[in-house]
Tab-separated table of C-alpha atoms in Angstrom:
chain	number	residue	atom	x	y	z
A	235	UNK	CA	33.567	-30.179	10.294
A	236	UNK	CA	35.108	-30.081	6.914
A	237	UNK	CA	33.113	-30.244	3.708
A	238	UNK	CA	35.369	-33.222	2.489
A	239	UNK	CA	38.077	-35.213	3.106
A	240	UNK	CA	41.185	-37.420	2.630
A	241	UNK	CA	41.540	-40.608	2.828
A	242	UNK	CA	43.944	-40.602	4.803
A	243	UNK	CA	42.248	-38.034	6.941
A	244	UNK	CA	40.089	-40.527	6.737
A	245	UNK	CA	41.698	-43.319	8.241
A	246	UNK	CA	43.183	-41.432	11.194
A	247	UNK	CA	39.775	-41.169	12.870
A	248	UNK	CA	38.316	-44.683	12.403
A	249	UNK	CA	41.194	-46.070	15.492
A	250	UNK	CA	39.822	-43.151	17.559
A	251	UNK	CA	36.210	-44.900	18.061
A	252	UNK	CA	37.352	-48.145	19.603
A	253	UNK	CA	38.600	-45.275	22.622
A	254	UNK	CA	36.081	-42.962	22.583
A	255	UNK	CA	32.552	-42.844	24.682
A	256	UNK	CA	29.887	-40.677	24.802
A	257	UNK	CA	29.545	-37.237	23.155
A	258	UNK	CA	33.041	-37.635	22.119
A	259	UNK	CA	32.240	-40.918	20.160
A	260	UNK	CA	29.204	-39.683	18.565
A	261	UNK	CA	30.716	-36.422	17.380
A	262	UNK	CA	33.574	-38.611	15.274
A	263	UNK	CA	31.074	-41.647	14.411
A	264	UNK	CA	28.824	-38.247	12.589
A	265	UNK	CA	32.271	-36.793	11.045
A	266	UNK	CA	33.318	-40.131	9.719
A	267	UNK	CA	29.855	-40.666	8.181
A	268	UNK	CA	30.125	-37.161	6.699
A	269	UNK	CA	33.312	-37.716	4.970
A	270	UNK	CA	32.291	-41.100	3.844
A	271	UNK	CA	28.623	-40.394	2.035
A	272	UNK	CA	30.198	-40.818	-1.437
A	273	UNK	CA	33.357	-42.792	-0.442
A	274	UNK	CA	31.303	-45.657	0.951
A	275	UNK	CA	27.701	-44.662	1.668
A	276	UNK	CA	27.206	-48.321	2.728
A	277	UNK	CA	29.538	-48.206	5.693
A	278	UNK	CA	28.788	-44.165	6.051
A	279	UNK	CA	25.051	-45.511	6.551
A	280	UNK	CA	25.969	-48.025	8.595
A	281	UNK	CA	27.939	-45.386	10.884
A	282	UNK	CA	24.574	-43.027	11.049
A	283	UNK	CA	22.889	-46.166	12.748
A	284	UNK	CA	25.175	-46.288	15.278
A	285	UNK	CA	25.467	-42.845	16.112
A	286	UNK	CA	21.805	-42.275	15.821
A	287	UNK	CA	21.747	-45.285	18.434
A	288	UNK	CA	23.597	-43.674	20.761
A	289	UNK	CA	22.528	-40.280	21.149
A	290	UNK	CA	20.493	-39.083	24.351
A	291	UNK	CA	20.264	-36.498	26.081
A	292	UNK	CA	22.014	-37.582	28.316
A	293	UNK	CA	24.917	-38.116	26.213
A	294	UNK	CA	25.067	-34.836	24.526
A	295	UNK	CA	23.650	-31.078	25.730
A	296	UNK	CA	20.462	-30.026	23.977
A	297	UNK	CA	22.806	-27.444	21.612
A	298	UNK	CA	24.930	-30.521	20.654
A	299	UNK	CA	22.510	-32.853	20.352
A	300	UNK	CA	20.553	-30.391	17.359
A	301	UNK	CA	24.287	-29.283	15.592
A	302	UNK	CA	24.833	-33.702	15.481
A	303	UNK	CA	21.408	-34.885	14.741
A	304	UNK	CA	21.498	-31.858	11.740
A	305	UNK	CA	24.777	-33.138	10.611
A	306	UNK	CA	22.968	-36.822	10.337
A	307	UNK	CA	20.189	-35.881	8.793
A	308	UNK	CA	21.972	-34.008	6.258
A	309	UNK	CA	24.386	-37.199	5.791
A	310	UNK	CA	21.410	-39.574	5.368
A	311	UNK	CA	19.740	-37.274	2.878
A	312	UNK	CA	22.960	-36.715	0.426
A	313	UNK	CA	22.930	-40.269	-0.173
A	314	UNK	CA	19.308	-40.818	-0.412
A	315	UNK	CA	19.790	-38.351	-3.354
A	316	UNK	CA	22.415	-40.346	-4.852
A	317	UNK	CA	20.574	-43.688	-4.544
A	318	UNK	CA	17.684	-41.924	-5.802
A	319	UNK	CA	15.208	-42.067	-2.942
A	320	UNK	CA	14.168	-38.782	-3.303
A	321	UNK	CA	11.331	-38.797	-1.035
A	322	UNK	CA	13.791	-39.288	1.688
A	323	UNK	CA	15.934	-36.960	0.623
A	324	UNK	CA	13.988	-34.090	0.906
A	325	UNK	CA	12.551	-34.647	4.210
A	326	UNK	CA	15.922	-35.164	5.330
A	327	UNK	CA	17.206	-32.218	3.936
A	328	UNK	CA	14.322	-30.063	5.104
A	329	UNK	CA	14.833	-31.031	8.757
A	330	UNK	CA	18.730	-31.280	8.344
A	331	UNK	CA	18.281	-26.980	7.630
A	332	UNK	CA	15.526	-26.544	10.234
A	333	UNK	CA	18.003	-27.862	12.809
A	334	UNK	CA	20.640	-25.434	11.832
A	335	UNK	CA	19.154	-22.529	11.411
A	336	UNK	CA	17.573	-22.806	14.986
A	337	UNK	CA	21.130	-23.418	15.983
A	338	UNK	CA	22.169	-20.308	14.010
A	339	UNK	CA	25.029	-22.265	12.252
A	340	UNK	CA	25.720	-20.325	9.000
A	341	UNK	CA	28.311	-23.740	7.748
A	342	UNK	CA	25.713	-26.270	8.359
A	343	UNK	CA	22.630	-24.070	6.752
A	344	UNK	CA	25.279	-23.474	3.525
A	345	UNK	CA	26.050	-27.513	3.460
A	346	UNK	CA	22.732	-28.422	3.248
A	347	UNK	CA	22.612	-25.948	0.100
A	348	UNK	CA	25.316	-27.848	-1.707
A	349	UNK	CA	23.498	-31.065	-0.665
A	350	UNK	CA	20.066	-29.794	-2.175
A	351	UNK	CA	22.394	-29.030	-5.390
A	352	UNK	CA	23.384	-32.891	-5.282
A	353	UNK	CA	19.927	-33.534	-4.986
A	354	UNK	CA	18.457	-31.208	-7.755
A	355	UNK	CA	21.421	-32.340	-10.347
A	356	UNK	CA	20.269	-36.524	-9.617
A	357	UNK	CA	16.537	-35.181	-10.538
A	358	UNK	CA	17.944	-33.230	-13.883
A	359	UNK	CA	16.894	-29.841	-12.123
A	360	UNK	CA	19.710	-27.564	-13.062
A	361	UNK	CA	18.074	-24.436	-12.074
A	362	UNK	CA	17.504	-25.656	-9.027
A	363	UNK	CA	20.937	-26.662	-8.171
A	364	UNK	CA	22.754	-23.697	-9.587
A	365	UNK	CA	20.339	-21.586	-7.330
A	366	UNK	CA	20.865	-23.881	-4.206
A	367	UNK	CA	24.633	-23.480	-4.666
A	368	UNK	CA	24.581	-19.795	-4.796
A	369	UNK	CA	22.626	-19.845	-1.569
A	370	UNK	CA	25.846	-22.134	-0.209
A	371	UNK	CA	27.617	-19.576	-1.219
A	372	UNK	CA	25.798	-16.660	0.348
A	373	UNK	CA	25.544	-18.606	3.118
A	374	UNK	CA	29.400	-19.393	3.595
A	375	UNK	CA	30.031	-15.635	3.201
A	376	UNK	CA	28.135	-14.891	6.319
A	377	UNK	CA	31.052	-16.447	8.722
A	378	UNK	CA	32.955	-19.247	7.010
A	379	UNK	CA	36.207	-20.401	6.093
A	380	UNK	CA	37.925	-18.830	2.835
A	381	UNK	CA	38.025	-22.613	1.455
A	382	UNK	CA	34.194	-22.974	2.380
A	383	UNK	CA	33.357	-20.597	0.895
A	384	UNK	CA	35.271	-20.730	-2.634
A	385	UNK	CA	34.660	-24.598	-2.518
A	386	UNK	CA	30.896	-23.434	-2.667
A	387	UNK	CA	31.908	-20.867	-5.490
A	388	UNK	CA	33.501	-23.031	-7.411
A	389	UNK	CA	31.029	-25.957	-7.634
A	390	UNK	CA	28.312	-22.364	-8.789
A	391	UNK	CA	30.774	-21.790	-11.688
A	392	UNK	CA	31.018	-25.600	-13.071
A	393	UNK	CA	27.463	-25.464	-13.003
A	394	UNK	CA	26.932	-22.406	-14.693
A	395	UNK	CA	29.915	-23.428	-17.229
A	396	UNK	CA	26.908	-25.839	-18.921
A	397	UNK	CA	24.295	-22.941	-19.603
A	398	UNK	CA	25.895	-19.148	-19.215
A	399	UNK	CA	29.994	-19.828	-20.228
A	400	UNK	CA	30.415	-16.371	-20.787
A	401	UNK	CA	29.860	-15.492	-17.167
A	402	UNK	CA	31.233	-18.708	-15.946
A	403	UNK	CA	34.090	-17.600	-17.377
A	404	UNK	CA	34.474	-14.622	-16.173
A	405	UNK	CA	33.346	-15.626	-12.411
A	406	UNK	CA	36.368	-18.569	-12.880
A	407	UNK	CA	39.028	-15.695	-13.731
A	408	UNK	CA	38.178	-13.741	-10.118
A	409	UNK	CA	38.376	-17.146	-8.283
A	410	UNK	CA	41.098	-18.315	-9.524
A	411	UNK	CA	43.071	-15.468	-7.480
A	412	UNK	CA	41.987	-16.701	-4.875
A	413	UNK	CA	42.003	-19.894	-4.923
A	414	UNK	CA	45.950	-19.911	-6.146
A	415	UNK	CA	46.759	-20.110	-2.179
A	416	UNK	CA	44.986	-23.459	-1.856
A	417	UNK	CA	46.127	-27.313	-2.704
A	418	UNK	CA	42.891	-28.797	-1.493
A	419	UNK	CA	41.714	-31.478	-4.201
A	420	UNK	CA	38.112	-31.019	-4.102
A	421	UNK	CA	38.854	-27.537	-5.057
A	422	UNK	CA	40.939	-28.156	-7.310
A	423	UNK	CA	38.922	-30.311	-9.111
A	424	UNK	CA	35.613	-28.154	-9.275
A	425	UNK	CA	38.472	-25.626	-11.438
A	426	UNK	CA	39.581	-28.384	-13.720
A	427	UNK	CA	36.305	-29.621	-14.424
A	428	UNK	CA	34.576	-25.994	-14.527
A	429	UNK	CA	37.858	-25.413	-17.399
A	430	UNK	CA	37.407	-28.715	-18.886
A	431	UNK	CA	33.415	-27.918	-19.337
A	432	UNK	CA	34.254	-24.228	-20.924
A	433	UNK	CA	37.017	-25.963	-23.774
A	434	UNK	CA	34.709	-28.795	-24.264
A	435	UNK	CA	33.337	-27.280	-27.972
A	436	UNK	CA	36.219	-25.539	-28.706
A	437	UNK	CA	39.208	-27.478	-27.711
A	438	UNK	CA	38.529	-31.237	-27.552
A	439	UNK	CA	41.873	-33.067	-26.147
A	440	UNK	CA	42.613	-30.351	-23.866
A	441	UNK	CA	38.990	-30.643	-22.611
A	442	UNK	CA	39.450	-34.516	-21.844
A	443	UNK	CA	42.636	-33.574	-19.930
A	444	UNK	CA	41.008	-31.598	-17.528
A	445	UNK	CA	38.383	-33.323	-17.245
A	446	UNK	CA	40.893	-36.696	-16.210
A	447	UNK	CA	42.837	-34.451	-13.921
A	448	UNK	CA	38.886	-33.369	-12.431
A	449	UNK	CA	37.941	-37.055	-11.815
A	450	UNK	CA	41.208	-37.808	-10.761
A	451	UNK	CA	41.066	-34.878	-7.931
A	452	UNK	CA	37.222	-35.494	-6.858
A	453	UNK	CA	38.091	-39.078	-6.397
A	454	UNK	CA	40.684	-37.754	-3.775
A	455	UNK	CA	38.564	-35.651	-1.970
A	456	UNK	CA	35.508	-38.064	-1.677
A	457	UNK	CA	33.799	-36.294	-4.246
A	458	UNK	CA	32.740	-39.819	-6.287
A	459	UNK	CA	29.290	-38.271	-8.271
A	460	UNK	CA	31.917	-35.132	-9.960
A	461	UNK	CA	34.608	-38.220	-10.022
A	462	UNK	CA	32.044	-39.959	-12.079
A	463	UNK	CA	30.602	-37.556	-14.007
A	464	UNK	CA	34.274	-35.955	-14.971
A	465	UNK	CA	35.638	-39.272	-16.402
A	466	UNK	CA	32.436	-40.210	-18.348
A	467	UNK	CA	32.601	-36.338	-20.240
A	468	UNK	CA	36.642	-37.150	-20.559
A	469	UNK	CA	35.757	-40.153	-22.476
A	470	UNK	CA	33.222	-38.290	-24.858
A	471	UNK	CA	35.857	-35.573	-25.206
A	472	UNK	CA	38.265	-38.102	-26.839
């Protein structure tokens, strides 16, 4: 499973469920709900019920059963954060990481980092979330995906852009070689924002530009809170 996705992408697995059953249905209704937590967390919710409905296990084999119910958890608690039920969040988030690190699954431990950095930036904890999305990024290193892993780098750099530039800067510089090979949005829009947040006292109008082009991107990839936060700094650039 991805860490975002398309719209389009999207769209292509929502006329899969009508023909799906069992483990097969519950492992696209808990992919849909992923991709959808900041897209539409009302019908993303709404997909959690359902899934969480049908699981059994019966349906699914213990090992699949702890990867899926992780994956909900983790869903459920990334929106909690963003709607501010914090409570919720955590204990979601806690149990979300207990189930995949019994499961040994490196991408799911190094998601629910990047979720806990969601959760620390709604609560105005910056520390917090520039340490939990380090730990994505440790975590990502262990077995992942180049674009897991420098999705997890980048959002670590636009946070750090807002307290240490200097190093921000100089961590942007190394992943922008590597990240040259990529056209994924969400990526692309952690860069633009990261260089839109590094110009933002010294050059003003370019600033705003990247920051558009950020909120733009994130708006893409289903990334709605950076989407958000992107075109409210582009309008105090101008």
């Amino acid at each position: 499973m991805n860490l975002y996705a398309l719209s389009d992408e999207i769209s292509h697995l929502h006329p899969e469920l009508s023909a799906l059953v069992g483990a097969a249905k519950i492992e696209v209704l808990a992919s849909l709900a992923w991709y959808l937590r900041q897209f539409d967390s009302h019908a993303s919710l709404a997909l959690l019920d359902e899934a969480e409905r049908l699981i059994t296990s019966d349906t699914l084999s213990a090992d699949q059963y702890r990867v899926v119910s992780s994956r909900l958890l983790l869903t459920r608690a990334e929106i909690a954060a963003l709607t501010r039920d914090f409570e919720l969040a955590e204990q979601s988030l806690l149990a979300a990481r207990a189930g995949f690190v019994l499961q040994a699954d490196v991408a799911g431990e190094g998601d629910s980092y990047l979720v806990e950095s969601v959760l620390a930036l709604e609560q105005g904890d910056m520390k917090r979330a520039l340490s939990a999305s380090k730990s994505a990024f440790s975590h990502f290193e262990q077995g992942c995906e180049l674009l897991r892993i420098l999705l997890a780098q980048a959002w670590h750099i636009y946070l750090l852009a807002f307290s240490e530039p200097e190093r921000a800067r100089e961590d942007l510089m190394l992943l922008l070689v590597s990240a040259n090979e990529f056209k994924d949005p969400a990526l692309t829009a952690l860069i633009a924002a990261a260089q839109a947040e590094l110009l933002f006292s010294t050059e003003v109008a370019r600033s705003a530009v990247l920051y558009s082009q950020a909120s733009e991107l994130a708006q893409q990839a289903g990334l709605i809170r950076l989407a958000i936060m992107a075109a409210c700094n582009a309008g105090v650039a101008l």
